[in-house]
Coordinates of N, CA, C and O in Angstrom, one line a residue:
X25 N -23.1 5.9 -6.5 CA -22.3 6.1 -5.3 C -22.6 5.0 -4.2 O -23.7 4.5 -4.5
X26 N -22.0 4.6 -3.1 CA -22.0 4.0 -2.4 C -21.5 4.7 -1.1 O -20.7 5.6 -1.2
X27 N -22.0 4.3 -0.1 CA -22.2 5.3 1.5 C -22.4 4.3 2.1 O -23.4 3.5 2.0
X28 N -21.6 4.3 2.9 CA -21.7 3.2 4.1 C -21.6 3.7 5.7 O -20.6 4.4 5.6
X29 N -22.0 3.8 6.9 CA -22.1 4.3 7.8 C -21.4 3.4 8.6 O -22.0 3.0 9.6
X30 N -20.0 3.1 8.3 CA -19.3 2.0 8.4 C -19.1 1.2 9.5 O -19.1 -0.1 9.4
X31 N -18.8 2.1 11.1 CA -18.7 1.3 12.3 C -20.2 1.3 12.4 O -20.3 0.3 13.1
X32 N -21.2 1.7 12.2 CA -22.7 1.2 12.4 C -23.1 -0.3 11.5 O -23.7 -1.2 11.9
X33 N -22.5 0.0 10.1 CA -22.8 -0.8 9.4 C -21.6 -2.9 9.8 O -21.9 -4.0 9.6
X34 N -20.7 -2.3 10.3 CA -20.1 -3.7 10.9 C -20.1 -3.7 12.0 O -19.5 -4.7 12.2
X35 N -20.4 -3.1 13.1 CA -21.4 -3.5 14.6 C -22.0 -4.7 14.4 O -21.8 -5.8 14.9
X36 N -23.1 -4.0 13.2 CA -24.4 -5.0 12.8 C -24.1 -5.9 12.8 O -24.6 -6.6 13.7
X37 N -23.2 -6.6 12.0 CA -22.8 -8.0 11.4 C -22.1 -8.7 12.0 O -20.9 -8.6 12.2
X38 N -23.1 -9.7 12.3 CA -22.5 -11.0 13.7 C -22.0 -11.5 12.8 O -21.4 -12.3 13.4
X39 N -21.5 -11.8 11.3 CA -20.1 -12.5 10.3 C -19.0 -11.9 10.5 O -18.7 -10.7 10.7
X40 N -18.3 -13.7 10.5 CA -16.9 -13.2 10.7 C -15.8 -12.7 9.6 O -14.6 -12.3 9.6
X41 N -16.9 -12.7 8.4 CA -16.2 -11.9 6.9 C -17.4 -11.9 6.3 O -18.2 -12.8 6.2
X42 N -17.6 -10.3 5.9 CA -18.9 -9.4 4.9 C -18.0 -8.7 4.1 O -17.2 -7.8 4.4
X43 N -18.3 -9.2 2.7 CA -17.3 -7.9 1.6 C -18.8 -7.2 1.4 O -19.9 -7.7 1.4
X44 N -18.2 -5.5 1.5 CA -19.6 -4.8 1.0 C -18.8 -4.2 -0.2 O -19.6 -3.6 -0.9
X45 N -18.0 -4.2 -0.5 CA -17.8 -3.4 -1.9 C -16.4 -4.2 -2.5 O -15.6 -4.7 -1.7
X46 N -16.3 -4.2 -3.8 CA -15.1 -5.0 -4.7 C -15.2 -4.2 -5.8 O -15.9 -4.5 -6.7
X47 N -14.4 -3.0 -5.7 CA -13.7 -2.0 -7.3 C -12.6 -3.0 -7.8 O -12.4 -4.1 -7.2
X48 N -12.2 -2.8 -8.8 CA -11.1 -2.4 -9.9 C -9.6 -2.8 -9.0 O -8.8 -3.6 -9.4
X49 N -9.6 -2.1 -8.0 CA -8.4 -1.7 -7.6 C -8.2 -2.1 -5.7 O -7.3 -2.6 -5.0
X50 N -9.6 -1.6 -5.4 CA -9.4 -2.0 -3.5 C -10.6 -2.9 -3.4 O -11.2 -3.3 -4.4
X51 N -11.0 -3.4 -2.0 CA -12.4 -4.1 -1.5 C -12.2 -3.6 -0.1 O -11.1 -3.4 0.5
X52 N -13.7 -3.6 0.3 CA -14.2 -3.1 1.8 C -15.0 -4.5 2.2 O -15.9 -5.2 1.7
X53 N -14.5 -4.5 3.1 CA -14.6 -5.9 3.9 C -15.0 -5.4 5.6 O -14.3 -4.5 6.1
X54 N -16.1 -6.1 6.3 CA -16.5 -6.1 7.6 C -15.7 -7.5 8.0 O -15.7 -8.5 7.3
X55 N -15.1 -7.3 9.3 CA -15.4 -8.5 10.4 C -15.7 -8.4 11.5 O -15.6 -7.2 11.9
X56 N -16.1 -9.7 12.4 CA -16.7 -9.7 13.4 C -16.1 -11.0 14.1 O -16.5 -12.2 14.0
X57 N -14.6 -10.6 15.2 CA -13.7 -12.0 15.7 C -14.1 -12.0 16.8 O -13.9 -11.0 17.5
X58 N -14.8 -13.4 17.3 CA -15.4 -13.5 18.6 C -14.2 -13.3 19.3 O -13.1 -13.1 18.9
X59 N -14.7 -13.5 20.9 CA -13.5 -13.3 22.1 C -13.1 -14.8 22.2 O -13.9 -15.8 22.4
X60 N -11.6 -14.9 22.2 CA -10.9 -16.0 22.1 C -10.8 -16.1 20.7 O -10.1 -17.1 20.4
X61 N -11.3 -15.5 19.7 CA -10.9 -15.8 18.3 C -9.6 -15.1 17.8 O -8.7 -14.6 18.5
X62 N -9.6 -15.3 16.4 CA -8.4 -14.5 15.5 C -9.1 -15.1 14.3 O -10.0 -15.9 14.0
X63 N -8.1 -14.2 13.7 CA -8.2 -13.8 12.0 C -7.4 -15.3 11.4 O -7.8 -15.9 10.4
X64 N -6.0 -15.7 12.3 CA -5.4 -16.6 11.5 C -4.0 -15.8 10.9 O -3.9 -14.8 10.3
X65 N -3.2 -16.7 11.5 CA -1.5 -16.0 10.6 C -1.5 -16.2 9.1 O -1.7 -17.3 8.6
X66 N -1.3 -15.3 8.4 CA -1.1 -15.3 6.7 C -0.8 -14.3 6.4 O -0.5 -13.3 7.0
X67 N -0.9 -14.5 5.0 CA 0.3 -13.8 4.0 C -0.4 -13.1 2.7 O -0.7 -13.8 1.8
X68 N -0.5 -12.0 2.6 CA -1.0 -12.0 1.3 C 0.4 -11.4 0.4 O 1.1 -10.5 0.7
X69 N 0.5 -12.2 -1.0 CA 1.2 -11.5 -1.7 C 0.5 -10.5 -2.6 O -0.6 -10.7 -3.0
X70 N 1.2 -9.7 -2.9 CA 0.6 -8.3 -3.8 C -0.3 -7.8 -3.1 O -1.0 -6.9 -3.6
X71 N -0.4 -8.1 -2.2 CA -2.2 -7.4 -1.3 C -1.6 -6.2 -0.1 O -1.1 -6.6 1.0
X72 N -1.8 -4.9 -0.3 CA -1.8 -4.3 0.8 C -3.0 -4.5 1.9 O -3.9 -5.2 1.6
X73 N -2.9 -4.0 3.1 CA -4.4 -4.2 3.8 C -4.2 -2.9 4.9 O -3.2 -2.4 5.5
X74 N -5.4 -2.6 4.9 CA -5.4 -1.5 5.8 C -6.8 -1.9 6.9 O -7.9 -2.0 6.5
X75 N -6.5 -2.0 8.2 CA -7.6 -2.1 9.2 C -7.5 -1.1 10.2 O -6.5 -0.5 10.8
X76 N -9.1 -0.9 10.3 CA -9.7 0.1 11.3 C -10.9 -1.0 12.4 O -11.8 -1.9 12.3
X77 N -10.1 -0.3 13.6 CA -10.6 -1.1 14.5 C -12.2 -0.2 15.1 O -12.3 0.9 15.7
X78 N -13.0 -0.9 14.8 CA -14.4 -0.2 15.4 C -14.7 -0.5 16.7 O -15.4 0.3 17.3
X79 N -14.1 -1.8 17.4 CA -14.6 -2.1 18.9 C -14.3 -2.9 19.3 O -13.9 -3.8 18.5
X80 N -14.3 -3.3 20.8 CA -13.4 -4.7 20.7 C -11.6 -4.4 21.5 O -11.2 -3.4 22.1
X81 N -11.0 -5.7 21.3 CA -9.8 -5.5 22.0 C -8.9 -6.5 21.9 O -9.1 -7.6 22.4
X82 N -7.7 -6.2 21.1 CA -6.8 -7.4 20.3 C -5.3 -7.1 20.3 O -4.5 -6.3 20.6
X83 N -5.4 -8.0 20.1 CA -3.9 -7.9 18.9 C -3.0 -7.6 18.1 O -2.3 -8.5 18.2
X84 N -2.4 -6.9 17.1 CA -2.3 -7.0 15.6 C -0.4 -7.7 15.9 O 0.6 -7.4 16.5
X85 N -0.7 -8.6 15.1 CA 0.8 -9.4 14.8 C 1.0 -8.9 13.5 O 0.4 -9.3 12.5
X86 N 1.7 -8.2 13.5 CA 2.6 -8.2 12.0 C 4.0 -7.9 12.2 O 4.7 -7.3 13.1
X87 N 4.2 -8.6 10.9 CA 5.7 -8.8 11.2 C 6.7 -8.8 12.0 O 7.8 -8.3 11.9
X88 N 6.3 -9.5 12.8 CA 7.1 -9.8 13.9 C 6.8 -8.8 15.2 O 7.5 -8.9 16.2
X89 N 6.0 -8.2 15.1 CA 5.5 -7.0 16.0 C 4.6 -7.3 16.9 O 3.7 -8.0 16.4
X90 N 4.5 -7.0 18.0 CA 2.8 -7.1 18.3 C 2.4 -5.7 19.4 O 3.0 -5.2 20.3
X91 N 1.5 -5.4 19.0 CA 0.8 -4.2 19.6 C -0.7 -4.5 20.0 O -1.5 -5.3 19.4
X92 N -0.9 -3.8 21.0 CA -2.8 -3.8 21.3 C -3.3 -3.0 20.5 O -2.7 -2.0 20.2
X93 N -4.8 -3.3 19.9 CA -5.7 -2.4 19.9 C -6.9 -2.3 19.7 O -7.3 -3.4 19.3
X94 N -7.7 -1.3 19.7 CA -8.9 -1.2 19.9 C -9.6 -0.6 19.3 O -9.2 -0.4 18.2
X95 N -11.0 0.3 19.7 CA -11.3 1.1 18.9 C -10.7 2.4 18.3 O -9.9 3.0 19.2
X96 N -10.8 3.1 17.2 CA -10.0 4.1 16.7 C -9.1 3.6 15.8 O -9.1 3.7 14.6
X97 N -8.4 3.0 16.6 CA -6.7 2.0 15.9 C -6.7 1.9 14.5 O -7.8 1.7 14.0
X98 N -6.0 2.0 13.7 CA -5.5 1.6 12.3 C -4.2 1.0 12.2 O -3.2 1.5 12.7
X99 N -4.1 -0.1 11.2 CA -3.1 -0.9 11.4 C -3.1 -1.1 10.0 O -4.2 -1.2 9.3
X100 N -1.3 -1.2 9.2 CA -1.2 -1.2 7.5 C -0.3 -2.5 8.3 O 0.5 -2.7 9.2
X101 N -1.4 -3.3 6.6 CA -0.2 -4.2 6.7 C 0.7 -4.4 5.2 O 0.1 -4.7 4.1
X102 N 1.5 -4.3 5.2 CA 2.1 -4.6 3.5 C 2.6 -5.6 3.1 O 3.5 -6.2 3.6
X103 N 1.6 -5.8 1.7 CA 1.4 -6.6 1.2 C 3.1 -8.1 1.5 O 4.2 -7.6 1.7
X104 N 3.0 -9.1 1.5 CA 4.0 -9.9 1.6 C 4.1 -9.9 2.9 O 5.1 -10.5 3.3
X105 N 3.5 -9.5 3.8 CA 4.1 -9.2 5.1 C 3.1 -10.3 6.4 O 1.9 -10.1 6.2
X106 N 3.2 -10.9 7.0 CA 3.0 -12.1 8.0 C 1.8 -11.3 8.8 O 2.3 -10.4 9.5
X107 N 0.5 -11.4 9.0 CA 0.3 -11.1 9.8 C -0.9 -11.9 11.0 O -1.2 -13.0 10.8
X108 N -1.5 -11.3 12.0 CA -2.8 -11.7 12.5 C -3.1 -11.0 12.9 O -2.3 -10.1 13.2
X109 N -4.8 -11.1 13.5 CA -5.4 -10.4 14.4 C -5.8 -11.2 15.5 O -6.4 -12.3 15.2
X110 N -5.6 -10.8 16.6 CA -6.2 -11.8 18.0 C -6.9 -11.0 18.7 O -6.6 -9.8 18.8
X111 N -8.4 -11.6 19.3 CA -9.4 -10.7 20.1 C -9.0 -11.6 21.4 O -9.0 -12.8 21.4
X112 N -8.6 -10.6 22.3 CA -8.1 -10.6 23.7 C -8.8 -10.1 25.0 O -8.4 -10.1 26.1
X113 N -10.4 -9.6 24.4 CA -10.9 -9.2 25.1 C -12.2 -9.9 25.3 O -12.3 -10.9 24.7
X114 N -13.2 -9.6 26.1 CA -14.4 -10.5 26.4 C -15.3 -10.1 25.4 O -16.3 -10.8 25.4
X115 N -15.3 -9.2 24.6 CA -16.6 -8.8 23.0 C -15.6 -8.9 22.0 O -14.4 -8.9 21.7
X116 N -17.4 -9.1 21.3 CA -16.4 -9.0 19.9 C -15.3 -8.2 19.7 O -15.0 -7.5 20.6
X117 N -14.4 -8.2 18.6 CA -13.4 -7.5 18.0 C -13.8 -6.8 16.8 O -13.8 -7.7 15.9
X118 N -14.1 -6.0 16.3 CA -14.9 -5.3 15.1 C -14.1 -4.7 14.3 O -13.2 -4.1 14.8
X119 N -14.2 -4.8 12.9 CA -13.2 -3.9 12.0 C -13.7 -3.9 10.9 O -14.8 -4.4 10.6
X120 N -12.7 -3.2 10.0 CA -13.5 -3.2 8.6 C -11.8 -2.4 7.9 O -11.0 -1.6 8.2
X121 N -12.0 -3.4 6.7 CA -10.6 -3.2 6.1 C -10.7 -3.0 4.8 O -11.8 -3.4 4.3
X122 N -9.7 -2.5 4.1 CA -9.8 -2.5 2.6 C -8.5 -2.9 1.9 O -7.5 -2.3 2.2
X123 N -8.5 -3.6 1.2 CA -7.0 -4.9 0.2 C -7.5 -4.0 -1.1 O -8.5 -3.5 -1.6
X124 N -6.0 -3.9 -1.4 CA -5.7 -3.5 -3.0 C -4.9 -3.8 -3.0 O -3.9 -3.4 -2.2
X125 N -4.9 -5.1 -4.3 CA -6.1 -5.2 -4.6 C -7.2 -6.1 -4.1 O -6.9 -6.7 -3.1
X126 N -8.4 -6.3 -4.6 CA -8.8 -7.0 -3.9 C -8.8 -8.4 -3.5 O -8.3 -9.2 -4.3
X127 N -9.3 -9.0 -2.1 CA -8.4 -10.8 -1.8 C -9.7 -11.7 -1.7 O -9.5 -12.9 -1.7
X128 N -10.8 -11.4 -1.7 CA -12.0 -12.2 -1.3 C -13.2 -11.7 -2.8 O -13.3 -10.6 -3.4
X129 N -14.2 -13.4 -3.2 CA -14.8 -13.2 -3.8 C -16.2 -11.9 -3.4 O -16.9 -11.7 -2.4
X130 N -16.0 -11.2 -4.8 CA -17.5 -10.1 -4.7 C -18.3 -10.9 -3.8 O -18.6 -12.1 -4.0
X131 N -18.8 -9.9 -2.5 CA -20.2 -9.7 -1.8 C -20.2 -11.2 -0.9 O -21.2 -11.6 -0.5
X132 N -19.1 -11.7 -0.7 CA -18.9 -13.0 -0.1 C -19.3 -13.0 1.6 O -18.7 -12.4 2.4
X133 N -19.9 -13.5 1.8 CA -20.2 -13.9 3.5 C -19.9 -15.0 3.7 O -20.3 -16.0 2.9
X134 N -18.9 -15.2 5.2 CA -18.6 -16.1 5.8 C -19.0 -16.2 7.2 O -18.2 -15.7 7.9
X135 N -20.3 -16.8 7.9 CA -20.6 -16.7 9.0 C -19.1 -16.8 10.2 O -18.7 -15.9 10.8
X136 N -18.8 -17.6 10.2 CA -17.8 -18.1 11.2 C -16.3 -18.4 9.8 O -16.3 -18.6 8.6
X137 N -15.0 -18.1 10.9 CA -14.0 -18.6 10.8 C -13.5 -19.5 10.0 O -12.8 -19.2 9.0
X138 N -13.9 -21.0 10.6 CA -14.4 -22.1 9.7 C -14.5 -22.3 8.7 O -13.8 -23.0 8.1
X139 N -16.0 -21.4 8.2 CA -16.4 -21.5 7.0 C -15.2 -20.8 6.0 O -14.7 -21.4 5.0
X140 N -14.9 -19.5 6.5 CA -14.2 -18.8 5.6 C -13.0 -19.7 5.3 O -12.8 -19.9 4.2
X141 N -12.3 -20.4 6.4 CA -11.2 -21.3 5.7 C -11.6 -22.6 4.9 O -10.9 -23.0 4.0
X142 N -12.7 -23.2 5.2 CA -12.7 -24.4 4.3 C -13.4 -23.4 2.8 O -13.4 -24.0 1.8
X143 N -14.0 -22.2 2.7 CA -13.9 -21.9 1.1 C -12.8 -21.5 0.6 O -12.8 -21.4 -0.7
X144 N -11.8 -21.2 1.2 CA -10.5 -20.6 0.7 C -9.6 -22.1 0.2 O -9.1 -22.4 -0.8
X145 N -9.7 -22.7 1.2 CA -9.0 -23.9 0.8 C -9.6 -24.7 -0.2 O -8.9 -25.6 -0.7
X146 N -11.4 -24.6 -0.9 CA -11.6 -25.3 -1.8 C -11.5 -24.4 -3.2 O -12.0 -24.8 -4.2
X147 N -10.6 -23.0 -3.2 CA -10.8 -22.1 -3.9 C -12.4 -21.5 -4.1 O -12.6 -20.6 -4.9
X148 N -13.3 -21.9 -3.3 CA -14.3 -20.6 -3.5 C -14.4 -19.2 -2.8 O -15.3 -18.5 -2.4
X149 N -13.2 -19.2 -2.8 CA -13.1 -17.2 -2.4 C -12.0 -16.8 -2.9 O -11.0 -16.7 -2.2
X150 N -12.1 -16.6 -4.5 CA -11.3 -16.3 -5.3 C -11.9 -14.6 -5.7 O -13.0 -14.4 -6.2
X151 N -11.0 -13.6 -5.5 CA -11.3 -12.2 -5.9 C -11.6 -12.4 -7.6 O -11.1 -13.3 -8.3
X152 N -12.5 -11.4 -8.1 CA -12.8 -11.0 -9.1 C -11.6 -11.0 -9.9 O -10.6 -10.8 -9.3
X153 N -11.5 -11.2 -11.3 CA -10.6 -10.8 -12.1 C -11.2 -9.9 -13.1 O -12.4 -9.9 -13.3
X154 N -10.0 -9.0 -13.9 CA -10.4 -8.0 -14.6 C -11.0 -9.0 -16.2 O -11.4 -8.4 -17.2

């Protein structure tokens, strides 16, 4: 079993991408988008995503939408569908999401932004295959 104490457990983590778990079917992912940051406009195909906002104060762009939000918030994005996140507020932006299936290599940390896009662009954050 696995138990995570989830907004305690991604508080913690000053990275801006922590996968804590990668099944079969979904993955649980922490971030942490400084103030003045974002996630980045993109696309996943075949990938649903579901985000829960732990703290913080943003954005969510999807599909042509935009709404605030903050802690509590839950936001679906489906799969094929355009989206981002922008932190609009002076703290971090906190969340923790889960893709089915999964979009990021098992147990992957990305301190910063940055990092996460130059491994995606050299393919090293390639999800598990069956």
């Amino acid at each position: 079993m696995e138990h995570f104490t989830i907004a305690t457990v991604a508080e913690k983590s000053p990275d801006f991408r922590r996968v804590l778990w990668t099944g079969e079917k979904t993955q649980l992912v922490i971030m942490t988008i400084p103030p003045g940051g974002e996630i980045g406009a993109e696309v996943h195909d075949g990938i649903d995503q579901i985000l829960t906002f732990v703290s913080g104060t943003g954005e969510a762009r999807v599909g042509g939408e935009t709404r605030e939000v903050a802690q509590g918030d839950l936001v679906v994005v489906p799969a094929g569908t355009k989206h981002n996140f922008v932190n609009t507020g002076p703290n971090p932006l906190v969340l923790y999401t889960v893709y089915g299936p999964p979009e990021h290599a098992d147990q992957v940390v990305h301190h910063t932004k940055e990092e996460a896009d130059a491994a995606e662009a050299a393919g090293e954050d390639e999800p598990p295959t069956s």
